[in-house]
Coordinates of C-alpha atoms and ligand atoms in Angstrom, one line a residue:
M209 CA 81.8 104.0 133.0
P210 CA 83.2 104.5 129.5
T211 CA 85.0 101.7 127.8
I212 CA 88.1 102.3 125.7
K213 CA 88.4 99.9 122.8
I214 CA 91.6 99.5 120.8
I215 CA 91.4 97.8 117.4
D216 CA 95.1 97.0 116.7
P217 CA 95.8 96.3 114.0
V218 CA 92.9 97.5 111.9
T219 CA 92.8 94.9 109.2
R220 CA 91.7 94.9 105.6
I221 CA 93.4 98.2 104.9
E222 CA 96.7 99.0 103.2
G223 CA 99.4 99.5 105.9
H224 CA 99.6 99.7 109.6
M225 CA 96.9 101.4 111.7
S226 CA 95.2 101.2 115.1
V227 CA 92.2 103.0 116.3
E228 CA 91.2 103.7 119.9
V229 CA 87.5 104.5 120.6
T230 CA 85.9 105.5 123.8
I231 CA 82.4 103.9 124.0
D232 CA 79.9 105.3 126.6
N233 CA 76.3 103.9 126.7
G234 CA 76.8 102.2 123.4
R235 CA 78.0 105.3 121.5
V236 CA 81.5 106.4 120.4
V237 CA 82.3 109.6 122.3
D238 CA 86.0 109.9 121.4
A239 CA 88.3 108.5 118.8
Y240 CA 92.1 108.4 118.1
C241 CA 93.5 107.1 114.8
T242 CA 97.1 106.0 114.9
G243 CA 99.5 105.3 112.0
T244 CA 101.9 102.8 113.6
L245 CA 104.8 102.8 111.1
F246 CA 107.4 105.4 110.3
R247 CA 107.7 106.0 106.5
G248 CA 110.7 108.3 106.1
F249 CA 110.8 108.3 102.3
E250 CA 111.4 112.1 102.4
T251 CA 114.6 111.4 104.3
I252 CA 115.7 108.8 101.8
L253 CA 115.3 111.2 98.9
N254 CA 117.5 113.9 100.3
G255 CA 120.7 114.2 98.2
R256 CA 119.4 111.8 95.5
D257 CA 119.3 112.5 91.8
A258 CA 116.0 114.1 90.9
W259 CA 115.3 111.3 88.4
D260 CA 115.3 108.8 91.2
A261 CA 112.2 110.4 92.8
P262 CA 109.5 108.7 90.5
V263 CA 111.2 105.4 91.0
I264 CA 111.7 105.6 94.8
T265 CA 108.4 107.3 95.7
Q266 CA 106.4 104.5 94.0
R267 CA 107.8 102.2 96.6
I268 CA 105.8 104.1 99.2
C269 CA 102.9 102.0 98.3
G270 CA 102.2 98.8 96.3
V271 CA 98.5 99.7 95.9
C272 CA 98.8 103.2 94.5
P273 CA 102.3 103.6 93.1
V274 CA 101.2 105.1 89.8
S275 CA 99.8 108.2 91.6
H276 CA 103.1 108.7 93.3
A277 CA 104.9 108.4 89.9
T278 CA 102.5 110.9 88.5
A279 CA 102.9 113.4 91.3
S280 CA 106.6 113.0 91.2
V281 CA 107.1 113.7 87.5
L282 CA 104.7 116.6 87.7
A283 CA 106.7 118.1 90.6
L284 CA 110.0 117.7 88.8
E285 CA 108.7 119.1 85.5
S286 CA 107.2 122.1 87.3
I287 CA 110.6 123.3 88.4
D288 CA 111.4 124.2 84.9
A289 CA 107.8 124.8 83.8
K290 CA 108.0 121.9 81.3
S291 CA 105.1 120.2 79.7
V292 CA 105.1 116.8 78.0
P293 CA 103.9 115.6 74.6
D294 CA 100.2 114.7 74.3
N295 CA 101.0 111.0 73.9
A296 CA 103.0 111.0 77.2
R297 CA 100.1 112.8 79.1
I298 CA 97.6 110.3 77.7
L299 CA 99.8 107.2 78.5
R300 CA 100.2 108.5 82.0
N301 CA 96.4 108.9 82.4
L302 CA 95.8 105.4 81.0
T303 CA 98.2 103.8 83.4
L304 CA 96.9 105.8 86.4
G305 CA 93.3 105.0 85.4
A306 CA 94.0 101.3 85.4
N307 CA 95.5 101.6 88.8
Y308 CA 92.3 103.3 90.0
I309 CA 90.1 100.6 88.7
Q310 CA 92.1 97.7 90.3
S311 CA 92.2 99.7 93.6
H312 CA 88.5 100.4 93.8
I313 CA 87.5 96.8 93.0
L314 CA 90.0 95.5 95.5
H315 CA 88.7 97.8 98.1
F316 CA 85.0 97.0 97.7
Y317 CA 85.1 93.2 97.3
F318 CA 88.0 92.3 99.6
L319 CA 88.3 95.0 102.1
A320 CA 85.0 96.7 102.7
A321 CA 82.2 94.3 101.7
R322 CA 83.3 91.9 104.4
D323 CA 81.8 94.4 107.0
Y324 CA 78.3 93.8 105.6
I325 CA 78.0 90.3 104.3
K326 CA 78.1 87.1 106.4
L327 CA 81.2 85.2 105.5
L328 CA 81.4 81.6 104.4
N329 CA 82.1 79.4 107.4
A330 CA 85.5 78.2 106.1
A331 CA 89.1 79.4 106.1
P332 CA 90.2 82.1 105.4
W333 CA 86.8 83.6 106.2
A334 CA 86.3 82.0 109.6
P335 CA 86.3 82.7 112.5
A336 CA 84.8 86.2 112.0
W337 CA 82.7 88.7 113.9
D338 CA 79.0 88.1 113.5
V339 CA 77.3 91.2 114.7
D340 CA 74.8 93.0 112.4
M341 CA 75.5 90.8 109.4
R342 CA 72.3 91.4 107.5
I343 CA 73.3 89.8 104.2
P344 CA 73.7 86.0 104.2
A345 CA 76.8 84.1 103.0
T346 CA 74.7 82.7 100.1
D347 CA 74.2 86.2 98.6
P348 CA 75.3 86.6 95.0
I349 CA 77.8 89.3 96.0
N350 CA 79.9 86.6 97.6
G351 CA 79.5 84.6 94.3
H352 CA 81.1 87.5 92.5
L353 CA 84.4 87.2 94.3
P354 CA 86.1 85.1 91.6
Q355 CA 85.1 87.6 89.0
A356 CA 86.4 90.4 91.2
I357 CA 89.8 88.7 91.3
E358 CA 89.7 88.4 87.6
A359 CA 88.8 92.1 87.2
R360 CA 91.7 93.1 89.4
R361 CA 94.1 90.9 87.4
R362 CA 92.8 92.4 84.1
A363 CA 93.2 96.0 85.5
H364 CA 96.8 95.2 86.6
E365 CA 97.6 93.7 83.2
M366 CA 96.1 96.8 81.6
G367 CA 98.4 99.1 83.7
A368 CA 101.4 97.0 82.7
I369 CA 100.8 97.3 79.0
F370 CA 102.0 100.9 79.1
G371 CA 103.6 100.9 82.6
G372 CA 106.0 98.1 81.8
R373 CA 105.1 96.2 85.0
M374 CA 102.6 96.5 87.8
P375 CA 102.8 97.5 90.5
M376 CA 105.7 100.1 90.2
A377 CA 105.6 101.3 86.6
H378 CA 108.9 101.8 84.9
T379 CA 107.8 104.3 82.3
F380 CA 107.2 107.6 84.2
I381 CA 110.2 109.9 83.7
P382 CA 110.5 113.7 83.8
G383 CA 109.8 115.0 80.3
G384 CA 107.5 112.2 79.3
F385 CA 107.1 108.4 79.1
T386 CA 109.3 105.6 78.0
A387 CA 106.7 103.3 76.3
V388 CA 105.4 104.0 72.8
P389 CA 101.9 103.1 71.8
S390 CA 101.4 100.5 69.0
Q391 CA 98.2 99.3 67.4
Q392 CA 98.8 95.9 69.1
S393 CA 99.2 97.5 72.6
I394 CA 96.1 99.7 72.1
D395 CA 94.0 96.7 71.0
K396 CA 95.1 94.7 73.9
Y397 CA 94.4 97.5 76.3
L398 CA 90.9 98.1 74.8
A399 CA 89.9 94.4 75.2
Q400 CA 90.7 94.5 78.9
L401 CA 89.0 97.9 79.3
D402 CA 85.8 96.8 77.7
W403 CA 85.6 93.7 79.9
L404 CA 86.1 95.9 82.9
I405 CA 83.5 98.5 81.9
N406 CA 81.0 95.7 81.6
F407 CA 82.0 94.4 85.0
I408 CA 81.8 97.8 86.7
R409 CA 78.3 98.4 85.1
S410 CA 76.7 95.1 85.5
V411 CA 78.3 93.7 88.7
Y412 CA 80.3 96.2 90.8
I413 CA 77.8 99.1 90.9
P414 CA 74.8 96.9 91.4
D415 CA 76.5 95.1 94.3
V416 CA 77.3 98.4 96.0
Q417 CA 73.7 99.5 95.5
A418 CA 72.5 96.2 97.0
I419 CA 74.5 96.7 100.1
G420 CA 73.3 100.3 100.3
A421 CA 69.7 99.2 100.1
V422 CA 70.1 96.7 103.0
Y423 CA 72.2 99.1 105.1
S424 CA 70.4 102.3 104.3
D425 CA 71.1 103.6 107.8
Y426 CA 74.7 104.0 106.7
F427 CA 73.7 106.9 104.5
S428 CA 73.4 108.9 107.7
I429 CA 76.4 107.5 109.6
G430 CA 80.0 108.6 109.6
G431 CA 79.7 111.9 107.8
G432 CA 82.3 113.8 109.8
D433 CA 82.9 117.4 109.2
K434 CA 81.6 117.2 105.6
N435 CA 84.6 119.3 104.3
L436 CA 85.7 117.9 100.9
F437 CA 88.9 118.6 99.1
A438 CA 90.5 117.6 95.7
F439 CA 93.7 118.5 93.9
G440 CA 92.2 117.1 90.7
A441 CA 93.6 114.5 88.3
F442 CA 93.9 113.2 84.7
D443 CA 95.1 116.2 82.7
L444 CA 93.1 116.7 79.5
N445 CA 95.5 119.2 77.9
A446 CA 99.1 120.3 78.1
G447 CA 99.7 122.1 81.3
G448 CA 96.7 120.4 83.0
T449 CA 94.4 123.4 83.0
Q450 CA 91.6 121.0 82.0
K451 CA 91.2 117.8 84.0
L452 CA 88.7 114.9 84.2
F453 CA 88.5 115.8 88.0
G454 CA 88.9 119.5 88.7
R455 CA 90.5 121.1 91.7
G456 CA 88.6 122.7 94.6
Y457 CA 87.0 122.4 98.0
I458 CA 83.6 122.7 99.7
E459 CA 82.8 123.1 103.4
N460 CA 79.9 121.8 105.5
G461 CA 78.5 119.7 102.6
Q462 CA 77.6 122.6 100.4
T463 CA 76.3 121.7 97.0
G464 CA 77.1 124.8 95.0
A465 CA 80.2 125.4 92.9
P466 CA 83.4 124.5 94.7
A467 CA 85.8 127.2 95.9
A468 CA 89.2 127.6 94.3
L469 CA 92.1 126.1 96.2
N470 CA 94.9 128.4 97.3
L471 CA 97.9 126.1 97.7
N472 CA 99.6 128.5 100.1
D473 CA 96.8 127.7 102.7
I474 CA 98.1 124.1 103.2
S475 CA 100.0 123.4 106.4
E476 CA 100.9 120.3 108.4
S477 CA 100.6 120.2 112.2
V478 CA 102.8 117.8 114.2
T479 CA 101.6 118.7 117.7
H480 CA 100.2 115.2 118.1
S481 CA 102.6 113.4 115.7
W482 CA 105.9 111.8 116.5
Y483 CA 107.8 114.6 114.8
S484 CA 109.8 117.5 116.2
D485 CA 107.7 120.6 117.1
S486 CA 110.3 122.6 115.3
T487 CA 108.5 121.5 112.1
N488 CA 105.0 122.4 113.3
N489 CA 102.5 124.0 111.0
L490 CA 104.8 124.4 108.0
H491 CA 103.7 124.6 104.4
P492 CA 104.9 121.4 102.7
S493 CA 107.3 123.4 100.5
A494 CA 109.1 124.3 103.6
G495 CA 108.3 121.2 105.6
S496 CA 110.8 118.6 106.9
T497 CA 110.6 115.2 108.4
V498 CA 112.3 115.0 111.8
P499 CA 111.1 112.0 113.8
Q500 CA 110.8 112.3 117.5
N501 CA 109.5 109.3 119.4
P502 CA 108.7 109.2 122.3
K503 CA 107.0 112.6 122.4
S504 CA 104.4 113.7 124.9
N505 CA 100.8 114.0 123.6
A506 CA 101.8 112.5 120.3
Y507 CA 100.1 109.3 119.2
S508 CA 100.6 108.9 115.4
W509 CA 103.3 108.8 112.7
L510 CA 100.8 110.7 110.5
K511 CA 101.2 114.4 110.4
A512 CA 98.0 116.4 110.4
P513 CA 97.6 118.3 107.1
R514 CA 95.1 121.2 107.2
Y515 CA 93.6 123.6 104.7
T516 CA 93.0 127.1 106.0
G517 CA 93.7 125.4 109.4
K518 CA 90.7 123.0 109.0
P519 CA 90.5 119.2 108.4
F520 CA 89.3 118.1 105.0
E521 CA 88.2 114.7 103.6
A522 CA 89.9 113.6 100.3
G523 CA 88.8 110.6 98.1
P524 CA 86.4 109.5 95.4
L525 CA 83.4 111.2 97.2
A526 CA 85.3 114.5 97.3
R527 CA 86.2 114.3 93.6
M528 CA 82.8 113.3 92.5
W529 CA 81.1 115.9 94.7
I530 CA 83.4 118.8 93.7
N531 CA 82.9 117.9 90.0
G532 CA 79.1 117.6 90.4
D533 CA 78.9 113.9 89.6
Y534 CA 77.6 112.7 93.0
Q535 CA 76.0 114.9 95.6
R536 CA 73.6 112.5 97.3
G537 CA 75.1 112.9 100.7
I538 CA 78.3 112.5 102.8
S539 CA 78.4 109.3 104.8
V540 CA 79.8 105.8 104.9
M541 CA 77.5 104.4 102.2
D542 CA 77.9 107.5 100.0
R543 CA 81.7 107.0 99.9
H544 CA 81.2 103.4 98.6
L545 CA 78.6 104.5 96.0
A546 CA 80.7 107.5 94.8
R547 CA 83.8 105.2 94.5
A548 CA 81.9 102.7 92.3
N549 CA 80.4 105.4 90.1
E550 CA 83.8 107.0 89.8
A551 CA 85.3 103.7 88.5
L552 CA 82.8 103.8 85.6
K553 CA 83.5 107.5 84.9
V554 CA 87.2 107.0 84.8
A555 CA 86.9 103.8 82.7
E556 CA 84.7 105.4 80.1
A557 CA 87.0 108.4 79.9
M558 CA 89.9 106.0 79.4
R559 CA 88.2 104.6 76.3
G560 CA 88.2 108.1 74.8
W561 CA 91.9 108.7 75.7
L562 CA 92.9 105.5 74.1
S563 CA 91.5 106.6 70.8
S564 CA 93.4 109.9 71.0
L565 CA 96.8 108.3 71.2
R566 CA 98.8 108.9 68.0
I567 CA 101.1 106.1 66.9
G568 CA 104.5 107.4 65.9
N569 CA 104.1 110.7 67.7
P570 CA 106.7 111.6 70.4
V571 CA 106.3 110.5 74.0
Y572 CA 109.3 112.4 75.4
S573 CA 110.7 115.9 75.4
D574 CA 113.5 117.4 77.5
G575 CA 113.4 116.0 81.0
T576 CA 116.4 117.9 82.4
V577 CA 115.8 119.0 86.0
T578 CA 117.7 122.1 87.0
S579 CA 117.4 124.1 90.3
G580 CA 114.3 125.4 92.1
S581 CA 111.1 124.4 93.8
G582 CA 108.3 122.4 92.3
V583 CA 105.0 120.9 93.1
G584 CA 103.1 117.9 91.6
L585 CA 99.5 117.6 92.5
T586 CA 97.3 114.7 91.5
E587 CA 94.8 112.2 93.0
A588 CA 95.5 108.7 94.2
A589 CA 92.5 106.3 94.2
R590 CA 92.1 107.4 97.8
G591 CA 92.3 111.1 97.3
A592 CA 94.4 114.2 96.9
L593 CA 98.2 113.6 96.6
G594 CA 100.9 116.2 96.6
H595 CA 104.6 116.0 96.2
W596 CA 106.7 119.1 97.0
V597 CA 110.4 119.2 95.9
L598 CA 113.4 121.5 96.1
A599 CA 116.2 120.7 93.7
S600 CA 119.7 122.1 93.2
S601 CA 121.5 121.3 90.0
G602 CA 119.3 118.2 89.5
K603 CA 119.8 116.9 93.0
I604 CA 117.0 116.8 95.6
S605 CA 117.5 118.9 98.7
R606 CA 114.0 118.6 100.1
Y607 CA 111.1 116.4 99.4
Q608 CA 107.7 116.3 101.1
V609 CA 104.7 114.1 100.3
I610 CA 101.2 114.6 101.6
T611 CA 99.0 111.6 100.9
P612 CA 95.2 111.3 101.0
T613 CA 95.2 109.1 104.0
C614 CA 97.2 111.8 105.9
W615 CA 94.2 114.1 105.2
N616 CA 91.7 111.5 106.2
A617 CA 93.3 109.6 109.1
S618 CA 95.2 112.5 110.5
P619 CA 95.5 112.9 114.3
R620 CA 94.5 116.0 116.2
D621 CA 96.2 119.2 115.1
S622 CA 97.7 122.1 117.1
Q623 CA 94.2 123.4 117.8
N624 CA 93.3 119.9 119.2
V625 CA 90.8 119.5 116.3
P626 CA 90.3 115.8 115.4
G627 CA 91.1 114.5 111.9
P628 CA 88.2 113.6 109.5
M629 CA 88.1 109.9 110.4
E630 CA 88.3 110.6 114.1
K631 CA 85.4 113.1 113.8
A632 CA 83.4 110.7 111.7
L633 CA 83.7 108.0 114.4
I634 CA 82.3 110.2 117.1
G635 CA 78.6 109.5 117.6
V636 CA 78.6 106.1 116.0
T637 CA 76.4 103.6 117.8
V638 CA 78.1 100.3 118.7
A639 CA 75.9 97.3 119.4
D640 CA 78.5 95.0 120.9
A641 CA 81.6 96.6 122.2
N642 CA 83.5 93.4 121.9
Q643 CA 82.9 93.3 118.1
P644 CA 82.8 97.0 117.1
V645 CA 82.1 96.3 113.4
E646 CA 80.4 99.7 113.2
V647 CA 83.8 101.4 113.8
L648 CA 85.4 99.3 111.1
R649 CA 82.7 100.3 108.6
V650 CA 83.4 104.0 109.1
I651 CA 87.2 103.5 108.8
H652 CA 86.9 101.2 105.7
S653 CA 84.6 103.7 103.9
Y654 CA 87.7 106.0 103.6
D655 CA 89.8 103.1 102.1
P656 CA 92.8 104.2 104.2
C657 CA 96.3 103.5 102.9
L658 CA 98.6 103.8 105.9
A659 CA 101.6 102.6 104.0
C660 CA 101.2 105.8 102.1
A661 CA 100.4 108.0 105.1
V662 CA 102.7 107.1 107.8
H663 CA 103.3 108.2 110.7
V664 CA 98.9 103.7 121.3
I665 CA 97.6 104.1 123.2
R666 CA 97.3 105.9 126.4
P667 CA 95.5 104.5 129.4
K668 CA 92.9 106.9 130.6
S669 CA 91.8 107.0 134.3
R670 CA 88.6 105.3 135.3
A671 CA 88.1 103.5 132.0
R672 CA 88.2 99.9 131.2
I673 CA 90.7 99.2 128.3
V674 CA 90.1 96.2 126.1
S675 CA 92.1 95.4 123.1
V676 CA 90.0 94.0 120.3
K677 CA 91.7 92.0 117.5
P678 CA 89.6 91.6 114.4
R679 CA 89.4 87.9 113.6
Y680 CA 89.6 88.3 109.9
Ligands
NI204 NI1 98.8 103.9 98.9

């Protein structure tokens, strides 16, 4: 008899999520990922002044606000085909890069590593699940936690140097940036950055490698469909035709050159989401957010974005793979290693960008928003992020956001095809169904951000249903 396990809430992620897995003979045979909160930011934005969008959309998420600010200003600028001065482009990159670094370090040390290392037998770490904990509490990785807190603080401070504050930067506006670089701010930023580069090189990456060596079986667990997708990020020239991370996609784990994305081939299914079927399978430029709960066969507040009708994984592994920086494999542990290596790649690039700032040069050109449609594509720490906007005389008449976690944690689509995380869970072996840490390891490898993504669970006949609440 299969057992249905519900982990609700899934902890050590950003936002509100539950997962339901059906376990039969110690193996996951089915999985449903549910975003349990309605976001509704698209609805809030309707009728607002276009300049409100970078301010409001940052409030979607306290972990990755800078990516929303970036996507939002790019979307608004694209309406009138405007580009911004080099200083503004670089200052945006530096603020977004700082946000990546704090997010990656937070994810590894405080959200994901807990799945692999025995915890100290003291609050807040205890009580905890104790299945398959192969690394003892005395391991040096646990000793690095205070340094990881310091690293995160330094990365946040670095983001605030040009962002004005962190989280929720003040300085992203259509047409440019509101902070100007000075020698003092550049020096301050550089001191933090060099400390972080050393931390990433000498502590973070070796710690991820150490976990990978002990849990080498996780290089062949949780691969999913092996379809990877990136919008690209960190523009290196005006207009963004060159980027640190390029745009593209691959299917079935192919290692050749990525294929070019055709943005017209993106659609969002709501067949299994709590949204009106009248909005099903629309391109985001024509999409709308019409909640409908209850709704039969729906189980998530996430829509199901698809590219050419297929599910795709977004995130650091997708970026690093598509750009040829990491192609070892697609699995739980590969996601962690790619993320750590990406932190170093971004940090080293930031050092170069810092030296290309020109003190006294402009940071702003015309930011007027007129009428028309626009799209802003970038990458949050967790993967591809897109904002689609329609404006009329500077007022927003439609706004749609597709976040990376919508790609990764999406529910089934109108073809009943599972989302990437659901697919990655199927086939995972679970040693103790009362402590399904293996399920959490797969989920955490994607670093889901449900606050960004949002959008129960249905008794099935002849199955025992047990709710499992993680104790940490
Ligand atoms: Ni987020």
